[in-house]
Amino acid sequence: MANAKSVHEVTYDLLRELGLTTVFGNPGSTEQTFLSEFPDDFTYVLGLQEASVVAMADGFAQSTGKPALVNVHTAAGTGNATGSLVAAYKGNTPLIVTAGQQTREMVLCEPYLSNPDETVFPQPWVKWAYQPARAEDVPAAFMRAYVLALQPPAGPVYLSIPLDDWERPALGPAAIRTASHRVSPDVERLRGFAERINGAQRPALVFGPEVDRSGAWDAAVAFAEKVGAPVYSGPLPDRASFPEDHRLFQGQLPMTIGGVSEVLRDHDVVVVIGAQVFRYYPYVAGDYLPEGTELLQITADPRLTGAAPVGDSLLGDVLPALEQLVDMVDDHSDRQVPAAQASTSQIDLTGSAPLTADAVWSTLSTVKPADSPLVTESTSTLAQQARFLPSTRPASFFATASGGIGWGVPAAVGIALGDRARGVKRTVLATIGDGSFQYSVQAIWTAAQHRLPIVFVVMRNEEYSILKSFAVLEKTPGVPGLDLPGLDIASLALGFGCRAVNVDSTEKLAHEFTNALSADGPTVIVVPTKPQPIHLG
Ligand SMILES: Cc1ncc(C[n+]2csc(CCOP(=O)(O)OP(=O)(O)O)c2C)c(N)n1
Ligand SMILES: [Mg+2]
């Protein structure tokens, strides 16, 4: 055993084989034994707080379509990371999150900065949490973590590794394994679904984030066109899954039980593909489905088949499901589908500050390059985004899957890093509320250090605007803590090393946005905006 490789060497060999050569992290004393002798062909992406570290890795994995590797500091770092883990779990992002642990010699007596109950702490937001029973098991534990992270439904996994494991002799080279990334649907049941779709008079389709994630955008279009049915997006999507300028597209379903039921009233069969039934948010009572409407669901996630309150479900990856289903359904491509009702609300394009949400989004629609992906976390202006900047391409729309804010800024950074890693040149547009901008603000430092092509447009309405609309819905006057005075966001951005500019008119917004497109690094554009009250019921 004198010349045996160390656990450190064998693990790095394995990570290299698996293509996991980018480590997103924030280091501590318990991680330095892993990071020691960091190989030249690996990249360490430093995030200044763990919420940013994990959400950057999430964006990176979503851009590259591959798992990403994270390293955080024992219990304290895991705690900071947890909000972002929730989003990765809900968004089916394959992440291998590692954390250091105090040395095995001392761990029983709970030294400073140890991670007791290390496999319990990240639950339930990881698919698997493990601390190897022996140092020699570390490489194989990584292999198992990789397989589990990718296997449907994909998601984060967690490894806690005692700091003294890395220098121990390894058992030998790690066994490299593969596992399937897709689980095919049961064909018999798919045929049954096809028959019910063929028997429908007025079917409707609802597509959700799994469609885009599984590369099924074109398959969804082909299926919808053959069925000749109106298409909705599930509520609060974290990815767009259908061209939102397509003649069949009707918009997003409402976020409430009552609202969804109302919209689906005229349909006899509703087919939900790659989405939860449904991602409800405010409680507005009603029937889950209108009388006489049947619901069919196809998803790769057994939690979502379980959570559906109504309907019949089929478990399986949506790409093979759509590819098979399209050959099983009758051709109704000539069925008349009325175009979506365009919003009739008046557009307020007030040209000087504070700008309306309409003015900001319509201006962005005139200057955003067609290939720029949109990352959005501007909670009170979802309607303006849908109206002025619909998604028309795959892998071009990203939002938090959990509803926790503080995901958008670091995710935009990760997406830009992922684009660069796979050789794609495009500028990321991140539209962020002034409240949401603060939660993981330090991610913009990473963007500046890597000179990433990102334009952050921060809507400075000086409040948590959506929560004021919730106060109306919930009839809760007098809630404190909803105003945000005294934040100089451009100065913050400058302090983190970004270009930053305040704009006070639509012309200046357009001008600065265009300048930012050719800048060598990220720009933060701060736009004073009028609060945007919305009707949530
Ligand atoms: C981690 C987290 N904390 C708190 C909330 C509750 N919350 C939802 S929206 C919101 C305010 C968002 O404000 P801003 O980004 O300024 O957008 P606006 O509503 O003003 O458009 C808050 C605090 C949340 N969703 N996630
Ligand atoms: Mg705000």
XYZ file of C-alpha atoms and ligand atoms in Angstrom:
564
model
C 0.000 0.000 0.000
C 3.064 2.278 0.203
C 2.395 3.803 -3.213
C -1.374 3.755 -2.987
C -3.110 6.891 -4.172
C -4.848 8.966 -1.550
C -8.596 9.412 -1.262
C -7.935 12.970 -2.462
C -6.199 11.814 -5.680
C -8.717 9.101 -6.486
C -11.666 11.423 -5.871
C -10.231 14.144 -8.132
C -9.614 11.479 -10.817
C -13.258 10.468 -10.525
C -14.545 14.060 -10.615
C -12.469 14.675 -13.738
C -13.932 11.564 -15.412
C -17.439 12.734 -14.546
C -16.810 16.227 -15.928
C -17.255 17.774 -12.492
C -14.292 20.136 -12.804
C -16.021 23.302 -11.616
C -16.459 23.631 -7.860
C -18.837 26.288 -6.525
C -17.855 27.008 -2.969
C -17.154 29.036 0.084
C -14.287 27.525 2.057
C -13.610 26.925 5.730
C -10.992 25.081 7.750
C -12.889 21.797 7.337
C -12.887 22.066 3.521
C -9.257 23.016 2.990
C -8.045 19.418 3.035
C -10.333 18.753 0.053
C -9.303 21.951 -1.740
C -5.596 21.488 -1.072
C -3.417 20.990 -4.209
C -6.396 22.133 -6.297
C -5.638 20.813 -9.801
C -4.953 23.269 -12.623
C -7.652 21.800 -14.822
C -10.313 22.482 -12.164
C -12.058 25.833 -11.623
C -13.096 27.121 -8.222
C -15.960 29.626 -8.333
C -15.950 31.552 -5.090
C -19.277 32.778 -3.778
C -19.238 35.095 -0.783
C -22.238 33.498 0.954
C -23.629 29.987 0.600
C -27.121 30.997 -0.594
C -25.336 32.470 -3.610
C -22.975 29.503 -3.960
C -25.812 26.978 -4.336
C -28.029 29.126 -6.570
C -25.039 29.907 -8.835
C -24.410 26.169 -9.147
C -28.134 25.704 -9.877
C -27.986 28.210 -12.750
C -24.783 26.611 -14.038
C -26.383 23.151 -14.044
C -29.490 24.479 -15.795
C -27.398 26.141 -18.506
C -25.093 23.172 -19.096
C -27.752 20.498 -18.560
C -25.274 18.608 -16.359
C -24.843 18.142 -12.594
C -22.837 20.755 -10.706
C -20.540 20.358 -7.714
C -20.795 22.500 -4.572
C -18.574 22.701 -1.474
C -19.763 24.542 1.658
C -18.651 24.876 5.239
C -20.075 22.267 7.666
C -23.346 23.083 9.443
C -23.034 26.875 9.241
C -22.525 26.901 5.472
C -25.238 24.299 4.955
C -27.628 26.485 6.937
C -26.951 29.484 4.725
C -27.316 27.280 1.648
C -30.668 25.764 2.568
C -33.018 28.342 0.975
C -31.265 27.780 -2.343
C -31.368 24.008 -1.830
C -35.166 24.233 -1.625
C -35.224 25.861 -5.061
C -32.841 23.261 -6.547
C -34.930 20.440 -5.087
C -38.206 21.854 -6.420
C -36.585 22.640 -9.758
C -35.057 19.164 -10.211
C -31.527 20.520 -10.541
C -28.865 17.821 -10.106
C -26.400 19.190 -7.537
C -23.764 17.342 -5.554
C -23.446 19.435 -2.416
C -20.464 18.571 -0.236
C -19.641 19.939 3.181
C -16.592 19.450 5.341
C -16.853 17.774 8.722
C -14.548 17.978 11.711
C -11.865 15.312 11.981
C -13.078 11.805 12.883
C -10.733 11.865 15.888
C -12.760 14.624 17.531
C -16.222 14.523 16.046
C -17.775 12.606 18.938
C -17.112 15.454 21.358
C -18.681 18.058 19.060
C -15.819 20.474 18.464
C -16.260 24.012 17.177
C -17.824 24.139 13.694
C -18.725 20.473 13.469
C -21.859 19.223 11.761
C -23.767 16.937 14.152
C -26.699 15.009 12.643
C -25.175 15.891 9.300
C -27.485 13.633 7.299
C -30.618 15.010 8.953
C -29.860 18.705 8.655
C -30.325 19.166 4.892
C -33.525 17.067 4.829
C -36.020 17.103 3.206
C -34.399 19.257 0.520
C -31.917 16.659 -0.720
C -32.615 13.267 -2.278
C -29.838 11.608 -0.300
C -27.555 12.697 2.518
C -24.582 10.647 3.610
C -21.344 10.747 5.565
C -19.059 7.884 4.480
C -18.631 5.220 7.152
C -14.938 4.967 6.251
C -12.514 7.372 4.588
C -11.959 4.770 1.847
C -15.631 5.038 0.864
C -15.405 8.709 -0.137
C -14.836 8.155 -3.900
C -17.626 5.571 -4.167
C -19.916 7.872 -2.182
C -19.300 10.575 -4.819
C -20.184 8.060 -7.527
C -23.406 7.157 -5.760
C -24.177 10.851 -5.228
C -23.702 11.516 -8.952
C -25.997 8.660 -9.989
C -28.713 9.704 -7.565
C -28.530 13.413 -8.392
C -29.127 12.720 -12.082
C -31.645 9.919 -11.833
C -35.223 11.147 -12.337
C -36.512 13.166 -10.691
C -33.119 14.901 -10.621
C -32.205 16.982 -7.599
C -29.589 17.863 -5.008
C -27.735 15.282 -2.893
C -25.471 15.930 0.096
C -22.160 14.464 1.247
C -20.507 15.319 4.557
C -16.805 14.477 4.528
C -14.548 14.499 7.601
C -11.480 16.623 6.978
C -9.017 13.850 7.769
C -10.409 11.506 5.079
C -8.618 13.118 2.155
C -5.066 12.084 2.962
C -5.923 8.453 3.720
C -4.877 5.748 1.227
C -7.597 4.847 -1.226
C -8.715 1.306 -2.021
C -7.823 1.770 -5.687
C -9.316 3.645 -8.643
C -12.993 4.509 -8.287
C -15.459 2.455 -10.284
C -17.140 4.677 -12.861
C -20.828 3.884 -13.268
C -23.653 5.184 -15.366
C -27.409 5.198 -14.814
C -30.363 6.206 -16.957
C -31.424 9.838 -16.971
C -34.868 9.106 -18.301
C -37.614 6.750 -17.210
C -39.999 5.825 -20.004
C -43.738 5.878 -19.440
C -45.834 2.718 -19.383
C -46.983 2.347 -23.007
C -50.290 0.680 -22.160
C -51.291 3.526 -19.909
C -50.077 6.048 -22.480
C -52.397 4.375 -25.002
C -55.252 4.737 -22.547
C -54.472 8.431 -22.206
C -54.358 8.778 -26.010
C -57.811 7.213 -26.298
C -59.220 9.649 -23.782
C -57.609 12.561 -25.632
C -59.030 11.246 -28.920
C -62.480 11.040 -27.356
C -62.396 14.626 -26.130
C -64.461 17.321 -27.800
C -62.726 20.309 -26.245
C -59.331 19.257 -24.868
C -56.844 21.657 -23.299
C -53.133 21.204 -22.701
C -51.084 22.501 -19.786
C -47.302 22.388 -20.094
C -44.881 22.815 -17.219
C -41.156 23.164 -16.496
C -40.245 19.498 -17.027
C -40.971 19.950 -20.738
C -38.172 22.473 -21.208
C -35.847 20.651 -18.823
C -36.149 17.361 -20.663
C -35.552 18.982 -24.062
C -39.148 18.416 -25.147
C -39.979 21.964 -26.364
C -40.307 20.902 -30.023
C -42.116 17.690 -29.089
C -44.636 19.755 -27.102
C -45.262 22.031 -30.090
C -45.730 19.051 -32.434
C -48.130 17.388 -29.988
C -50.172 20.551 -29.370
C -50.469 21.257 -33.098
C -51.663 17.727 -33.828
C -54.214 17.732 -31.000
C -55.259 21.232 -32.061
C -55.906 22.303 -28.497
C -55.395 25.520 -26.584
C -52.193 25.485 -24.531
C -51.702 26.962 -21.070
C -48.602 27.222 -18.944
C -48.925 25.933 -15.402
C -48.966 28.710 -12.772
C -45.687 30.231 -11.545
C -43.411 28.316 -13.925
C -39.664 28.174 -13.290
C -39.004 27.411 -16.975
C -41.059 28.293 -20.061
C -42.106 25.219 -22.005
C -43.976 26.452 -25.061
C -43.533 29.389 -27.464
C -45.648 32.060 -25.831
C -46.296 33.779 -29.173
C -47.760 30.583 -30.712
C -51.353 30.808 -32.002
C -52.420 28.043 -29.582
C -50.920 29.679 -26.477
C -53.473 31.102 -24.066
C -51.213 32.279 -21.226
C -50.578 31.112 -17.693
C -53.233 29.421 -15.587
C -54.273 31.385 -12.480
C -52.562 30.579 -9.152
C -55.745 29.683 -7.257
C -57.995 26.642 -7.052
C -61.054 28.728 -7.900
C -59.296 30.578 -10.695
C -57.996 27.444 -12.441
C -61.415 25.814 -12.275
C -62.979 28.872 -13.894
C -60.503 28.895 -16.796
C -60.847 25.146 -17.446
C -64.659 25.243 -17.387
C -65.159 24.784 -21.104
C -62.839 21.785 -21.467
C -63.820 18.137 -21.148
C -60.250 16.751 -20.949
C -57.258 18.640 -19.579
C -53.824 17.113 -20.160
C -51.119 18.374 -17.819
C -47.613 17.537 -18.989
C -44.478 18.145 -16.920
C -46.208 20.183 -14.234
C -47.725 19.967 -10.792
C -51.535 19.893 -10.537
C -51.205 22.788 -9.824
C -48.677 25.162 -8.314
C -51.390 26.956 -6.324
C -50.472 29.936 -4.194
C -53.085 32.212 -2.586
C -56.049 30.236 -1.288
C -59.191 31.035 -3.189
C -61.751 28.333 -2.599
C -63.411 26.506 -5.431
C -63.650 23.111 -7.074
C -60.332 21.636 -8.157
C -61.943 20.928 -11.514
C -65.197 22.066 -13.065
C -68.029 19.538 -13.168
C -67.514 17.119 -16.080
C -63.866 17.935 -16.718
C -61.342 15.088 -16.596
C -57.674 15.612 -15.911
C -54.676 13.560 -17.083
C -51.179 14.225 -15.761
C -47.790 13.084 -17.080
C -44.735 13.793 -14.931
C -41.399 12.175 -14.091
C -41.812 13.106 -10.445
C -43.635 10.662 -8.137
C -44.087 13.426 -5.572
C -46.148 15.341 -8.099
C -48.294 12.354 -9.063
C -48.874 11.901 -5.349
C -49.643 15.540 -4.630
C -52.263 15.964 -7.373
C -55.666 16.403 -5.687
C -57.588 15.234 -8.780
C -57.043 13.384 -12.027
C -55.244 10.303 -13.329
C -51.454 10.305 -13.446
C -48.778 8.608 -15.483
C -45.184 8.508 -14.349
C -42.478 8.986 -16.956
C -40.158 11.400 -18.683
C -42.133 13.859 -20.742
C -39.884 13.681 -23.843
C -40.490 9.974 -24.619
C -44.093 10.428 -23.469
C -44.725 13.242 -25.965
C -42.829 11.482 -28.747
C -44.960 8.380 -28.359
C -48.211 10.163 -27.663
C -47.970 12.260 -30.816
C -48.246 9.071 -32.898
C -51.169 7.762 -30.856
C -53.463 10.788 -31.108
C -55.816 11.592 -33.972
C -54.957 14.532 -36.182
C -57.120 17.501 -35.244
C -54.676 20.108 -36.466
C -57.531 21.864 -38.278
C -59.586 22.289 -35.097
C -60.556 25.919 -34.566
C -58.884 27.354 -31.497
C -59.744 30.960 -30.705
C -56.687 33.138 -30.141
C -55.894 34.107 -26.568
C -57.742 37.170 -25.409
C -55.212 39.950 -25.483
C -55.090 42.008 -22.319
C -57.327 45.010 -22.685
C -55.917 46.922 -19.759
C -54.514 50.238 -20.842
C -50.772 50.457 -21.175
C -49.151 53.255 -19.191
C -45.890 54.107 -20.884
C -45.002 57.047 -18.645
C -41.570 57.975 -19.950
C -39.939 59.575 -16.907
C -39.174 58.364 -13.390
C -40.733 56.774 -11.531
C -41.512 54.563 -14.528
C -44.489 52.241 -14.672
C -43.875 48.498 -14.878
C -45.434 48.680 -18.360
C -42.847 51.264 -19.420
C -39.897 49.262 -18.065
C -40.903 45.954 -19.636
C -41.987 47.431 -22.963
C -38.679 49.317 -23.191
C -36.747 46.133 -22.418
C -38.681 44.340 -25.157
C -37.320 46.812 -27.702
C -33.654 46.379 -26.721
C -33.287 42.796 -25.456
C -31.401 40.632 -27.987
C -33.587 37.739 -29.149
C -31.151 35.151 -27.821
C -30.775 36.696 -24.352
C -32.213 34.439 -21.676
C -34.423 36.085 -19.074
C -33.955 35.427 -15.373
C -36.717 37.121 -13.475
C -37.523 37.820 -9.845
C -39.711 40.889 -9.970
C -42.677 39.651 -8.043
C -45.253 42.353 -8.740
C -44.604 42.611 -12.502
C -45.213 39.045 -13.715
C -48.123 40.215 -15.878
C -45.972 42.817 -17.640
C -43.296 40.221 -18.348
C -45.882 37.906 -19.917
C -47.321 40.751 -21.961
C -44.171 42.454 -23.219
C -41.448 39.797 -23.115
C -43.021 36.410 -23.807
C -40.620 33.475 -24.028
C -40.284 32.149 -27.537
C -37.273 29.834 -27.336
C -36.267 26.827 -25.261
C -33.937 27.283 -22.279
C -34.565 31.020 -22.273
C -36.685 31.656 -19.159
C -35.617 31.004 -15.572
C -37.278 31.768 -12.229
C -37.186 30.262 -8.765
C -38.973 26.924 -8.473
C -39.550 27.358 -4.742
C -40.953 30.879 -4.465
C -38.089 31.859 -2.183
C -36.599 35.127 -3.343
C -32.829 35.581 -3.500
C -32.470 32.940 -6.215
C -32.578 35.095 -9.338
C -29.411 37.163 -8.892
C -27.043 34.227 -8.222
C -28.844 31.989 -10.732
C -28.212 34.593 -13.446
C -24.515 34.472 -12.534
C -24.500 30.669 -12.746
C -26.325 30.673 -16.085
C -23.757 33.092 -17.529
C -20.918 30.903 -16.218
C -22.615 27.813 -17.673
C -23.080 29.530 -21.038
C -19.387 30.397 -21.071
C -18.387 26.845 -20.109
C -20.326 25.418 -23.060
C -19.127 28.105 -25.482
C -22.393 30.021 -25.863
C -22.127 33.787 -26.155
C -25.283 35.595 -25.084
C -26.057 38.334 -22.576
C -28.243 37.328 -19.646
C -31.038 39.757 -18.716
C -31.965 39.595 -15.031
C -35.020 41.622 -13.999
C -35.033 41.885 -10.229
C -37.177 43.677 -7.628
C -35.365 46.030 -5.259
C -36.318 43.765 -2.343
C -35.309 40.527 -4.071
C -31.959 42.026 -5.082
C -30.756 42.148 -1.464
C -31.022 38.475 -0.425
C -27.989 37.108 -2.277
C -26.540 40.406 -3.445
C -22.932 39.249 -3.062
C -23.336 37.066 -6.178
C -22.773 40.198 -8.277
C -19.194 40.254 -6.971
C -18.648 36.821 -8.558
C -20.199 38.178 -11.771
C -17.790 41.127 -11.726
C -14.745 38.954 -10.982
C -15.572 36.670 -13.928
C -16.558 39.634 -16.167
C -19.824 37.964 -17.026
C -22.218 39.308 -19.672
C -25.222 40.070 -17.452
C -27.492 43.104 -17.285
C -29.340 43.345 -13.987
C -32.344 45.658 -14.237
C -33.430 46.454 -10.690
C -36.909 47.912 -10.239
C -36.637 50.370 -7.398
C -40.220 50.832 -6.196
C -38.998 51.242 -2.610
C -41.218 48.484 -1.245
C -42.179 44.838 -1.123
C -44.953 45.706 -3.518
C -46.518 42.283 -3.919
C -46.901 41.946 -0.163
C -49.022 45.096 -0.171
C -51.292 43.398 -2.722
C -51.409 40.339 -0.451
C -52.423 42.582 2.429
C -55.471 43.580 0.367
C -56.332 39.951 -0.519
C -55.868 38.723 3.036
C -57.546 41.794 4.555
C -54.568 42.463 6.833
C -54.070 46.214 7.113
C -51.204 47.640 9.160
C -48.541 44.993 8.408
C -45.109 46.478 9.239
C -41.922 45.973 7.263
C -43.163 46.442 3.718
C -41.267 49.637 2.815
C -37.643 49.832 1.635
C -36.377 53.406 1.993
C -32.720 54.399 1.968
C -31.210 51.729 -0.283
C -28.594 53.061 -2.705
C -28.449 50.057 -5.015
C -26.079 51.589 -7.588
C -23.550 52.262 -4.817
C -23.883 48.687 -3.579
C -23.243 47.424 -7.096
C -20.210 49.678 -7.500
C -18.930 48.413 -4.182
C -19.045 44.852 -5.468
C -17.113 45.866 -8.587
C -19.939 46.100 -11.116
C -20.735 48.846 -13.572
C -23.793 50.609 -12.194
C -26.095 53.347 -13.349
C -29.336 55.019 -12.235
C -31.737 55.859 -15.064
C -34.715 58.195 -14.905
C -36.412 57.774 -18.285
C -37.287 55.088 -20.797
C -34.779 56.606 -23.240
C -31.989 56.355 -20.688
C -33.012 52.812 -19.800
C -32.811 51.802 -23.463
C -29.527 53.659 -23.938
C -27.837 52.197 -20.860
C -29.116 48.725 -21.645
C -27.599 48.919 -25.113
C -24.296 50.179 -23.646
C -24.316 47.323 -21.158
C -24.572 44.773 -23.974
C -21.067 45.668 -25.115
C -19.543 46.095 -21.644
C -16.791 43.762 -20.491
C -18.645 42.561 -17.415
C -21.946 42.912 -15.586
C -23.973 46.118 -15.318
C -26.602 46.954 -12.711
C -29.225 49.378 -14.021
C -31.413 50.826 -11.292
C -34.805 52.090 -12.456
C -37.078 54.029 -10.087
C -40.519 52.504 -10.633
C -44.090 53.080 -9.511
C -45.511 50.358 -7.263
C -47.626 47.919 -9.253
C -50.740 46.848 -7.324
C -52.078 43.526 -8.588
C -55.272 41.566 -8.098
C -54.233 38.230 -6.580
C -57.611 36.587 -6.152
C -36.639 33.966 1.183
C -37.914 34.723 1.126
N -38.203 35.630 2.090
C -39.354 36.330 2.042
C -40.259 36.104 1.045
C -41.590 36.825 1.033
N -41.662 37.741 -0.097
C -42.297 37.400 -1.239
S -42.295 38.621 -2.360
C -41.447 39.641 -1.327
C -41.124 41.031 -1.731
C -40.451 41.176 -3.040
O -40.144 42.529 -3.204
P -39.454 43.060 -4.496
O -38.392 42.152 -4.934
O -39.071 44.475 -4.252
O -40.593 42.960 -5.609
P -41.934 43.817 -5.751
O -43.009 43.026 -5.078
O -41.718 45.143 -5.145
O -42.151 43.841 -7.228
C -41.163 39.009 -0.125
C -40.395 39.639 0.998
C -39.926 35.135 0.081
N -40.757 34.817 -0.937
N -38.757 34.468 0.138
Mg -39.933 46.253 -4.689
